């Protein structure tokens, strides 16, 4: 079930709690319950267990068993699907762990049992926090590199030549999806409950939250260099999916950049072959437009916000008056092209 954040960036546990109430009221003895929703460590023991016991009248470890096994999904990944992605399982007690291994072993090629649900819960948070921190780092370095007239994409490619001790992360308009922008703040929430400050997550979160506004400023700067204000300019965004070649716009930073440009009274349009319509976090409905030569030629600025492989980059650049590339789509074009502005 979903595990969103509320407006104060606190975990919204209502979906988990509601599911546990329904399960408890309708279950029979002998049930095995596995929570896969990303959540903070101790949820299985301190939230799921007491609700199910209260609603069912049964006792965990005797009448039913609990496990936490985090979902691992990489949308668009053609190599790793559910079956061949190793699965972490953390049963609450020895019997629960045996059941978990027996059940998941029927469908998953490789299991990685851990000692408890709270360890499994922390595994998922670590995976997503690792990505949040590193993507936020490269986003901040990209802004610095731009001010120093350094191509951050060239820097990353050169750093990748090192065969050890480095993993490449790439900058963009922000971090999207239903995991990375949300899950680390579940850990921050529970840490505050035991008087522990996670300063790294806090800093990474602030960098990520600022990124869409910085991208709006970059678009404004590019327009100003062409003698045009943001107010009244037509800006065409290419891609609202949070990741290339998928149809998912959850927490997409492209929507935030679009909103900020619209607030500056730009005429905002978008094209995404995977997402014909999308609703932003404020409930506003956006409808995509067809990508025509007439539109490309008439737009004051074209912005690459998602690296969909179907985009004919060379043709788009040829037709557009001004291009702001936030995803390194026009890497083959030299810096001498004055209508190209890179992240």
mmCIF file of C-alpha atoms in Angstrom:
data_model
loop_
_atom_site.group_PDB
_atom_site.id
_atom_site.type_symbol
_atom_site.label_atom_id
_atom_site.label_comp_id
_atom_site.label_asym_id
_atom_site.label_seq_id
_atom_site.Cartn_x
_atom_site.Cartn_y
_atom_site.Cartn_z
ATOM 1 C CA UNK A 1 0.000 0.000 0.000
ATOM 2 C CA UNK A 2 1.154 3.617 -0.449
ATOM 3 C CA UNK A 3 3.361 5.242 2.159
ATOM 4 C CA UNK A 4 3.303 8.947 1.260
ATOM 5 C CA UNK A 5 4.418 11.973 3.241
ATOM 6 C CA UNK A 6 1.992 14.586 4.502
ATOM 7 C CA UNK A 7 2.405 18.333 3.925
ATOM 8 C CA UNK A 8 4.826 18.512 6.855
ATOM 9 C CA UNK A 9 6.979 15.684 5.419
ATOM 10 C CA UNK A 10 5.850 13.287 8.128
ATOM 11 C CA UNK A 11 4.983 9.678 7.259
ATOM 12 C CA UNK A 12 1.341 9.066 6.408
ATOM 13 C CA UNK A 13 0.754 5.611 7.859
ATOM 14 C CA UNK A 14 -3.001 5.616 7.278
ATOM 15 C CA UNK A 15 -2.890 3.153 4.353
ATOM 16 C CA UNK A 16 -0.837 0.591 6.289
ATOM 17 C CA UNK A 17 -3.015 1.016 9.374
ATOM 18 C CA UNK A 18 -6.232 0.649 7.365
ATOM 19 C CA UNK A 19 -4.941 -2.494 5.641
ATOM 20 C CA UNK A 20 -3.986 -3.991 9.009
ATOM 21 C CA UNK A 21 -7.462 -3.277 10.397
ATOM 22 C CA UNK A 22 -9.089 -5.013 7.411
ATOM 23 C CA UNK A 23 -6.752 -7.989 7.656
ATOM 24 C CA UNK A 24 -7.256 -8.351 11.401
ATOM 25 C CA UNK A 25 -11.031 -8.244 11.156
ATOM 26 C CA UNK A 26 -11.234 -10.835 8.372
ATOM 27 C CA UNK A 27 -8.334 -13.245 8.927
ATOM 28 C CA UNK A 28 -8.341 -16.817 10.182
ATOM 29 C CA UNK A 29 -5.665 -18.643 12.150
ATOM 30 C CA UNK A 30 -2.550 -19.707 10.266
ATOM 31 C CA UNK A 31 -2.164 -16.516 8.238
ATOM 32 C CA UNK A 32 1.250 -15.270 7.103
ATOM 33 C CA UNK A 33 1.442 -11.488 6.583
ATOM 34 C CA UNK A 34 4.281 -9.841 4.683
ATOM 35 C CA UNK A 35 4.523 -6.060 4.481
ATOM 36 C CA UNK A 36 6.333 -4.832 1.349
ATOM 37 C CA UNK A 37 5.570 -1.101 1.522
ATOM 38 C CA UNK A 38 8.585 1.071 2.214
ATOM 39 C CA UNK A 39 8.430 2.404 5.753
ATOM 40 C CA UNK A 40 10.577 3.255 8.747
ATOM 41 C CA UNK A 41 12.314 0.576 10.864
ATOM 42 C CA UNK A 42 10.106 -0.923 13.623
ATOM 43 C CA UNK A 43 6.847 -0.521 11.635
ATOM 44 C CA UNK A 44 6.203 -4.273 11.355
ATOM 45 C CA UNK A 45 6.691 -4.778 15.088
ATOM 46 C CA UNK A 46 5.252 -1.533 16.481
ATOM 47 C CA UNK A 47 2.443 -0.737 14.012
ATOM 48 C CA UNK A 48 1.376 -3.858 12.115
ATOM 49 C CA UNK A 49 1.606 -6.383 14.942
ATOM 50 C CA UNK A 50 -0.473 -4.557 17.599
ATOM 51 C CA UNK A 51 -3.225 -3.568 15.134
ATOM 52 C CA UNK A 52 -3.600 -7.093 13.749
ATOM 53 C CA UNK A 53 -3.549 -8.606 17.234
ATOM 54 C CA UNK A 54 -6.132 -6.108 18.489
ATOM 55 C CA UNK A 55 -8.518 -6.533 15.564
ATOM 56 C CA UNK A 56 -8.204 -10.326 15.239
ATOM 57 C CA UNK A 57 -7.839 -11.409 18.851
ATOM 58 C CA UNK A 58 -4.997 -13.674 17.687
ATOM 59 C CA UNK A 59 -1.424 -13.755 18.922
ATOM 60 C CA UNK A 60 1.568 -13.205 16.631
ATOM 61 C CA UNK A 61 3.957 -16.161 16.573
ATOM 62 C CA UNK A 62 1.198 -18.601 17.537
ATOM 63 C CA UNK A 63 -1.860 -17.833 15.415
ATOM 64 C CA UNK A 64 -0.225 -15.792 12.632
ATOM 65 C CA UNK A 65 3.234 -14.762 11.455
ATOM 66 C CA UNK A 66 4.759 -11.482 10.275
ATOM 67 C CA UNK A 67 7.502 -10.537 7.851
ATOM 68 C CA UNK A 68 8.887 -7.463 6.142
ATOM 69 C CA UNK A 69 10.204 -7.910 2.602
ATOM 70 C CA UNK A 70 10.848 -4.645 0.763
ATOM 71 C CA UNK A 71 9.650 -4.182 -2.783
ATOM 72 C CA UNK A 72 12.470 -3.824 -5.305
ATOM 73 C CA UNK A 73 11.308 -2.520 -8.674
ATOM 74 C CA UNK A 74 13.218 -0.557 -11.292
ATOM 75 C CA UNK A 75 10.674 0.657 -13.879
ATOM 76 C CA UNK A 76 11.955 0.349 -17.416
ATOM 77 C CA UNK A 77 14.819 -1.982 -16.504
ATOM 78 C CA UNK A 78 14.935 -4.695 -19.165
ATOM 79 C CA UNK A 79 17.456 -6.883 -17.345
ATOM 80 C CA UNK A 80 16.134 -7.086 -13.793
ATOM 81 C CA UNK A 81 12.521 -8.057 -13.157
ATOM 82 C CA UNK A 82 10.852 -9.330 -9.990
ATOM 83 C CA UNK A 83 11.957 -12.925 -10.533
ATOM 84 C CA UNK A 84 15.697 -12.298 -10.870
ATOM 85 C CA UNK A 85 16.066 -9.387 -8.438
ATOM 86 C CA UNK A 86 17.379 -10.692 -5.090
ATOM 87 C CA UNK A 87 14.738 -10.294 -2.381
ATOM 88 C CA UNK A 88 15.432 -9.378 1.224
ATOM 89 C CA UNK A 89 13.201 -11.140 3.767
ATOM 90 C CA UNK A 90 13.026 -10.412 7.474
ATOM 91 C CA UNK A 91 10.619 -12.614 9.405
ATOM 92 C CA UNK A 92 9.579 -11.802 12.957
ATOM 93 C CA UNK A 93 10.966 -14.904 14.596
ATOM 94 C CA UNK A 94 12.369 -18.181 13.301
ATOM 95 C CA UNK A 95 9.055 -19.685 12.187
ATOM 96 C CA UNK A 96 8.044 -16.567 10.272
ATOM 97 C CA UNK A 97 11.414 -16.549 8.522
ATOM 98 C CA UNK A 98 11.033 -20.183 7.443
ATOM 99 C CA UNK A 99 7.584 -19.438 6.020
ATOM 100 C CA UNK A 100 8.884 -16.330 4.228
ATOM 101 C CA UNK A 101 11.730 -18.233 2.608
ATOM 102 C CA UNK A 102 9.427 -21.077 1.568
ATOM 103 C CA UNK A 103 6.851 -18.712 0.084
ATOM 104 C CA UNK A 104 9.104 -16.245 -1.746
ATOM 105 C CA UNK A 105 11.424 -19.046 -2.850
ATOM 106 C CA UNK A 106 8.633 -20.289 -5.117
ATOM 107 C CA UNK A 107 8.788 -17.121 -7.206
ATOM 108 C CA UNK A 108 12.163 -15.412 -6.640
ATOM 109 C CA UNK A 109 15.460 -16.870 -7.816
ATOM 110 C CA UNK A 110 17.582 -15.551 -4.946
ATOM 111 C CA UNK A 111 16.575 -14.647 -1.404
ATOM 112 C CA UNK A 112 18.612 -12.730 1.159
ATOM 113 C CA UNK A 113 17.292 -13.503 4.652
ATOM 114 C CA UNK A 114 18.092 -10.994 7.411
ATOM 115 C CA UNK A 115 17.704 -11.319 11.164
ATOM 116 C CA UNK A 116 14.573 -9.204 11.734
ATOM 117 C CA UNK A 117 11.902 -7.057 10.082
ATOM 118 C CA UNK A 118 13.575 -3.870 11.285
ATOM 119 C CA UNK A 119 16.807 -4.833 9.502
ATOM 120 C CA UNK A 120 14.850 -5.449 6.286
ATOM 121 C CA UNK A 121 13.056 -2.127 6.734
ATOM 122 C CA UNK A 122 16.395 -0.345 7.155
ATOM 123 C CA UNK A 123 17.787 -2.053 4.031
ATOM 124 C CA UNK A 124 15.163 -0.420 1.824
ATOM 125 C CA UNK A 125 15.650 2.988 3.440
ATOM 126 C CA UNK A 126 19.425 2.695 2.969
ATOM 127 C CA UNK A 127 19.063 1.857 -0.731
ATOM 128 C CA UNK A 128 16.939 4.920 -1.419
ATOM 129 C CA UNK A 129 18.832 7.276 0.901
ATOM 130 C CA UNK A 130 22.057 6.327 -0.873
ATOM 131 C CA UNK A 131 20.542 7.475 -4.158
ATOM 132 C CA UNK A 132 19.009 10.642 -2.715
ATOM 133 C CA UNK A 133 22.299 11.787 -1.203
ATOM 134 C CA UNK A 134 24.387 11.046 -4.296
ATOM 135 C CA UNK A 135 21.953 12.522 -6.816
ATOM 136 C CA UNK A 136 21.585 15.652 -4.679
ATOM 137 C CA UNK A 137 25.370 15.890 -4.517
ATOM 138 C CA UNK A 138 25.798 15.714 -8.297
ATOM 139 C CA UNK A 139 22.944 18.208 -8.801
ATOM 140 C CA UNK A 140 24.724 20.709 -6.589
ATOM 141 C CA UNK A 141 28.088 20.068 -8.265
ATOM 142 C CA UNK A 142 26.442 20.552 -11.679
ATOM 143 C CA UNK A 143 25.352 24.041 -10.661
ATOM 144 C CA UNK A 144 28.849 24.859 -9.425
ATOM 145 C CA UNK A 145 30.418 23.465 -12.607
ATOM 146 C CA UNK A 146 28.136 25.645 -14.708
ATOM 147 C CA UNK A 147 29.303 28.773 -12.905
ATOM 148 C CA UNK A 148 32.912 27.706 -13.488
ATOM 149 C CA UNK A 149 32.366 26.982 -17.205
ATOM 150 C CA UNK A 150 32.994 23.255 -16.662
ATOM 151 C CA UNK A 151 30.928 20.591 -18.442
ATOM 152 C CA UNK A 152 29.750 18.368 -15.568
ATOM 153 C CA UNK A 153 28.807 15.574 -17.998
ATOM 154 C CA UNK A 154 32.389 15.420 -19.267
ATOM 155 C CA UNK A 155 33.593 15.343 -15.661
ATOM 156 C CA UNK A 156 31.331 12.387 -14.848
ATOM 157 C CA UNK A 157 32.406 10.423 -17.904
ATOM 158 C CA UNK A 158 36.056 10.949 -17.021
ATOM 159 C CA UNK A 159 35.474 9.917 -13.407
ATOM 160 C CA UNK A 160 33.749 6.733 -14.646
ATOM 161 C CA UNK A 161 37.043 5.636 -16.188
ATOM 162 C CA UNK A 162 38.247 4.765 -12.693
ATOM 163 C CA UNK A 163 37.612 1.020 -12.316
ATOM 164 C CA UNK A 164 37.010 1.159 -8.552
ATOM 165 C CA UNK A 165 35.711 3.470 -5.834
ATOM 166 C CA UNK A 166 33.330 5.485 -8.014
ATOM 167 C CA UNK A 167 29.751 5.037 -9.166
ATOM 168 C CA UNK A 168 28.263 7.534 -11.598
ATOM 169 C CA UNK A 169 25.178 9.558 -10.679
ATOM 170 C CA UNK A 170 23.719 12.106 -13.075
ATOM 171 C CA UNK A 171 22.221 15.562 -12.561
ATOM 172 C CA UNK A 172 18.772 16.606 -13.683
ATOM 173 C CA UNK A 173 15.818 18.846 -12.850
ATOM 174 C CA UNK A 174 15.288 17.011 -9.556
ATOM 175 C CA UNK A 175 14.478 13.574 -8.169
ATOM 176 C CA UNK A 176 11.179 11.870 -8.948
ATOM 177 C CA UNK A 177 9.387 8.583 -8.428
ATOM 178 C CA UNK A 178 7.573 7.145 -5.448
ATOM 179 C CA UNK A 179 10.681 6.081 -3.493
ATOM 180 C CA UNK A 180 13.752 8.298 -3.498
ATOM 181 C CA UNK A 181 12.079 11.665 -2.811
ATOM 182 C CA UNK A 182 10.005 10.185 0.047
ATOM 183 C CA UNK A 183 11.525 7.190 1.776
ATOM 184 C CA UNK A 184 14.615 8.763 3.408
ATOM 185 C CA UNK A 185 12.329 11.131 5.314
ATOM 186 C CA UNK A 186 10.671 8.141 6.971
ATOM 187 C CA UNK A 187 14.043 7.384 8.515
ATOM 188 C CA UNK A 188 14.514 11.031 9.482
ATOM 189 C CA UNK A 189 11.131 10.952 11.202
ATOM 190 C CA UNK A 190 11.872 7.917 13.347
ATOM 191 C CA UNK A 191 15.374 9.233 14.134
ATOM 192 C CA UNK A 192 13.904 12.421 15.584
ATOM 193 C CA UNK A 193 11.785 10.247 17.847
ATOM 194 C CA UNK A 194 14.962 9.000 19.539
ATOM 195 C CA UNK A 195 16.633 12.432 19.538
ATOM 196 C CA UNK A 196 18.971 11.750 16.625
ATOM 197 C CA UNK A 197 19.483 14.276 13.812
ATOM 198 C CA UNK A 198 20.160 12.916 10.326
ATOM 199 C CA UNK A 199 21.867 15.994 8.917
ATOM 200 C CA UNK A 200 22.935 14.315 5.669
ATOM 201 C CA UNK A 201 19.359 13.429 4.692
ATOM 202 C CA UNK A 202 18.162 16.889 5.661
ATOM 203 C CA UNK A 203 20.813 18.578 3.510
ATOM 204 C CA UNK A 204 20.180 16.268 0.545
ATOM 205 C CA UNK A 205 16.454 16.897 0.820
ATOM 206 C CA UNK A 206 16.925 20.662 0.773
ATOM 207 C CA UNK A 207 19.162 20.470 -2.308
ATOM 208 C CA UNK A 208 16.628 18.294 -4.119
ATOM 209 C CA UNK A 209 13.709 20.539 -3.161
ATOM 210 C CA UNK A 210 15.507 23.607 -4.515
ATOM 211 C CA UNK A 211 16.493 22.000 -7.824
ATOM 212 C CA UNK A 212 13.250 22.688 -9.767
ATOM 213 C CA UNK A 213 13.395 26.381 -8.783
ATOM 214 C CA UNK A 214 17.008 26.563 -9.917
ATOM 215 C CA UNK A 215 16.014 24.993 -13.221
ATOM 216 C CA UNK A 216 13.322 27.644 -13.666
ATOM 217 C CA UNK A 217 16.018 30.271 -13.116
ATOM 218 C CA UNK A 218 18.194 28.584 -15.737
ATOM 219 C CA UNK A 219 15.351 28.728 -18.258
ATOM 220 C CA UNK A 220 14.765 32.382 -17.380
ATOM 221 C CA UNK A 221 18.478 33.112 -17.845
ATOM 222 C CA UNK A 222 18.513 31.420 -21.263
ATOM 223 C CA UNK A 223 15.477 33.436 -22.374
ATOM 224 C CA UNK A 224 17.028 36.672 -21.113
ATOM 225 C CA UNK A 225 20.159 35.978 -23.143
ATOM 226 C CA UNK A 226 17.854 35.887 -26.171
ATOM 227 C CA UNK A 227 16.303 39.205 -25.176
ATOM 228 C CA UNK A 228 13.041 37.631 -23.982
ATOM 229 C CA UNK A 229 11.309 37.727 -20.589
ATOM 230 C CA UNK A 230 9.743 34.674 -18.980
ATOM 231 C CA UNK A 231 6.417 36.537 -18.913
ATOM 232 C CA UNK A 232 4.584 35.790 -22.154
ATOM 233 C CA UNK A 233 7.156 33.356 -23.570
ATOM 234 C CA UNK A 234 6.017 29.956 -24.849
ATOM 235 C CA UNK A 235 8.017 27.188 -23.185
ATOM 236 C CA UNK A 236 7.703 23.610 -24.447
ATOM 237 C CA UNK A 237 8.771 20.894 -22.007
ATOM 238 C CA UNK A 238 9.757 17.535 -23.466
ATOM 239 C CA UNK A 239 8.901 14.813 -20.959
ATOM 240 C CA UNK A 240 7.003 14.795 -17.655
ATOM 241 C CA UNK A 241 7.826 11.201 -16.640
ATOM 242 C CA UNK A 242 10.303 11.085 -13.766
ATOM 243 C CA UNK A 243 12.433 8.581 -15.684
ATOM 244 C CA UNK A 244 13.173 7.823 -19.329
ATOM 245 C CA UNK A 245 10.867 5.539 -21.326
ATOM 246 C CA UNK A 246 8.212 4.991 -18.645
ATOM 247 C CA UNK A 247 4.682 6.347 -18.142
ATOM 248 C CA UNK A 248 5.009 7.327 -14.466
ATOM 249 C CA UNK A 249 4.962 10.996 -13.419
ATOM 250 C CA UNK A 250 4.814 10.505 -9.645
ATOM 251 C CA UNK A 251 6.844 13.198 -7.850
ATOM 252 C CA UNK A 252 8.181 14.262 -11.244
ATOM 253 C CA UNK A 253 10.420 17.338 -10.978
ATOM 254 C CA UNK A 254 9.392 18.332 -14.507
ATOM 255 C CA UNK A 255 5.937 19.213 -13.190
ATOM 256 C CA UNK A 256 7.445 21.451 -10.521
ATOM 257 C CA UNK A 257 9.571 23.293 -13.095
ATOM 258 C CA UNK A 258 6.487 23.720 -15.289
ATOM 259 C CA UNK A 259 4.485 25.095 -12.360
ATOM 260 C CA UNK A 260 7.189 27.623 -11.492
ATOM 261 C CA UNK A 261 7.431 28.849 -15.089
ATOM 262 C CA UNK A 262 3.640 29.154 -15.239
ATOM 263 C CA UNK A 263 3.727 31.260 -12.066
ATOM 264 C CA UNK A 264 6.060 33.627 -13.919
ATOM 265 C CA UNK A 265 3.309 33.903 -16.550
ATOM 266 C CA UNK A 266 5.009 31.865 -19.228
ATOM 267 C CA UNK A 267 2.786 29.911 -21.605
ATOM 268 C CA UNK A 268 3.704 26.372 -20.614
ATOM 269 C CA UNK A 269 3.174 23.365 -22.890
ATOM 270 C CA UNK A 270 4.434 19.807 -22.648
ATOM 271 C CA UNK A 271 4.831 16.766 -24.856
ATOM 272 C CA UNK A 272 5.362 13.250 -23.514
ATOM 273 C CA UNK A 273 4.577 10.258 -25.750
ATOM 274 C CA UNK A 274 4.013 8.089 -22.654
ATOM 275 C CA UNK A 275 1.811 10.480 -20.671
ATOM 276 C CA UNK A 276 -0.949 12.274 -22.627
ATOM 277 C CA UNK A 277 -2.441 13.816 -19.463
ATOM 278 C CA UNK A 278 -1.118 14.426 -15.971
ATOM 279 C CA UNK A 279 -2.368 15.987 -12.732
ATOM 280 C CA UNK A 280 0.110 17.899 -10.564
ATOM 281 C CA UNK A 281 0.253 17.901 -6.759
ATOM 282 C CA UNK A 282 -2.152 20.852 -6.609
ATOM 283 C CA UNK A 283 -4.796 19.039 -8.635
ATOM 284 C CA UNK A 284 -4.216 20.963 -11.847
ATOM 285 C CA UNK A 285 -4.696 18.891 -14.992
ATOM 286 C CA UNK A 286 -2.137 19.267 -17.782
ATOM 287 C CA UNK A 287 -2.835 17.961 -21.282
ATOM 288 C CA UNK A 288 0.039 17.148 -23.605
ATOM 289 C CA UNK A 289 0.395 18.573 -27.093
ATOM 290 C CA UNK A 290 1.515 17.005 -30.353
ATOM 291 C CA UNK A 291 5.179 17.508 -31.197
ATOM 292 C CA UNK A 292 5.083 19.223 -34.580
ATOM 293 C CA UNK A 293 7.637 21.246 -36.510
ATOM 294 C CA UNK A 294 5.334 24.247 -36.264
ATOM 295 C CA UNK A 295 5.305 23.995 -32.466
ATOM 296 C CA UNK A 296 9.073 23.551 -32.239
ATOM 297 C CA UNK A 297 9.641 26.571 -34.470
ATOM 298 C CA UNK A 298 7.138 28.799 -32.687
ATOM 299 C CA UNK A 299 8.130 28.010 -29.075
ATOM 300 C CA UNK A 300 10.435 30.562 -27.485
ATOM 301 C CA UNK A 301 12.210 27.800 -25.580
ATOM 302 C CA UNK A 302 12.285 23.983 -25.699
ATOM 303 C CA UNK A 303 13.324 22.211 -22.493
ATOM 304 C CA UNK A 304 14.474 18.587 -22.233
ATOM 305 C CA UNK A 305 13.199 17.362 -18.854
ATOM 306 C CA UNK A 306 13.028 13.602 -19.524
ATOM 307 C CA UNK A 307 15.523 11.592 -21.576
ATOM 308 C CA UNK A 308 13.028 9.554 -23.602
ATOM 309 C CA UNK A 309 14.931 7.564 -26.230
ATOM 310 C CA UNK A 310 12.226 8.247 -28.840
ATOM 311 C CA UNK A 311 13.004 11.964 -29.014
ATOM 312 C CA UNK A 312 14.691 12.918 -32.284
ATOM 313 C CA UNK A 313 17.166 15.220 -30.587
ATOM 314 C CA UNK A 314 18.968 16.417 -33.701
ATOM 315 C CA UNK A 315 15.723 17.357 -35.427
ATOM 316 C CA UNK A 316 14.373 19.080 -32.311
ATOM 317 C CA UNK A 317 17.544 21.151 -31.920
ATOM 318 C CA UNK A 318 17.470 22.074 -35.613
ATOM 319 C CA UNK A 319 13.901 23.401 -35.439
ATOM 320 C CA UNK A 320 13.972 25.055 -32.009
ATOM 321 C CA UNK A 321 14.952 28.681 -31.436
ATOM 322 C CA UNK A 322 16.365 27.974 -27.977
ATOM 323 C CA UNK A 323 17.069 24.706 -26.134
ATOM 324 C CA UNK A 324 17.615 24.217 -22.407
ATOM 325 C CA UNK A 325 18.981 20.709 -21.900
ATOM 326 C CA UNK A 326 18.503 19.407 -18.352
ATOM 327 C CA UNK A 327 19.224 15.737 -19.259
ATOM 328 C CA UNK A 328 22.348 15.839 -21.471
ATOM 329 C CA UNK A 329 20.356 15.003 -24.582
ATOM 330 C CA UNK A 330 22.414 17.181 -26.949
ATOM 331 C CA UNK A 331 25.842 16.033 -25.812
ATOM 332 C CA UNK A 332 27.104 15.697 -29.394
ATOM 333 C CA UNK A 333 26.685 19.419 -30.065
ATOM 334 C CA UNK A 334 29.622 21.647 -29.200
ATOM 335 C CA UNK A 335 29.577 24.545 -26.766
ATOM 336 C CA UNK A 336 29.877 26.962 -29.682
ATOM 337 C CA UNK A 337 26.150 26.526 -30.389
ATOM 338 C CA UNK A 338 24.741 29.609 -28.683
ATOM 339 C CA UNK A 339 21.126 28.419 -28.628
ATOM 340 C CA UNK A 340 21.968 25.426 -26.406
ATOM 341 C CA UNK A 341 22.012 25.875 -22.611
ATOM 342 C CA UNK A 342 23.027 22.903 -20.511
ATOM 343 C CA UNK A 343 22.505 22.021 -16.883
#
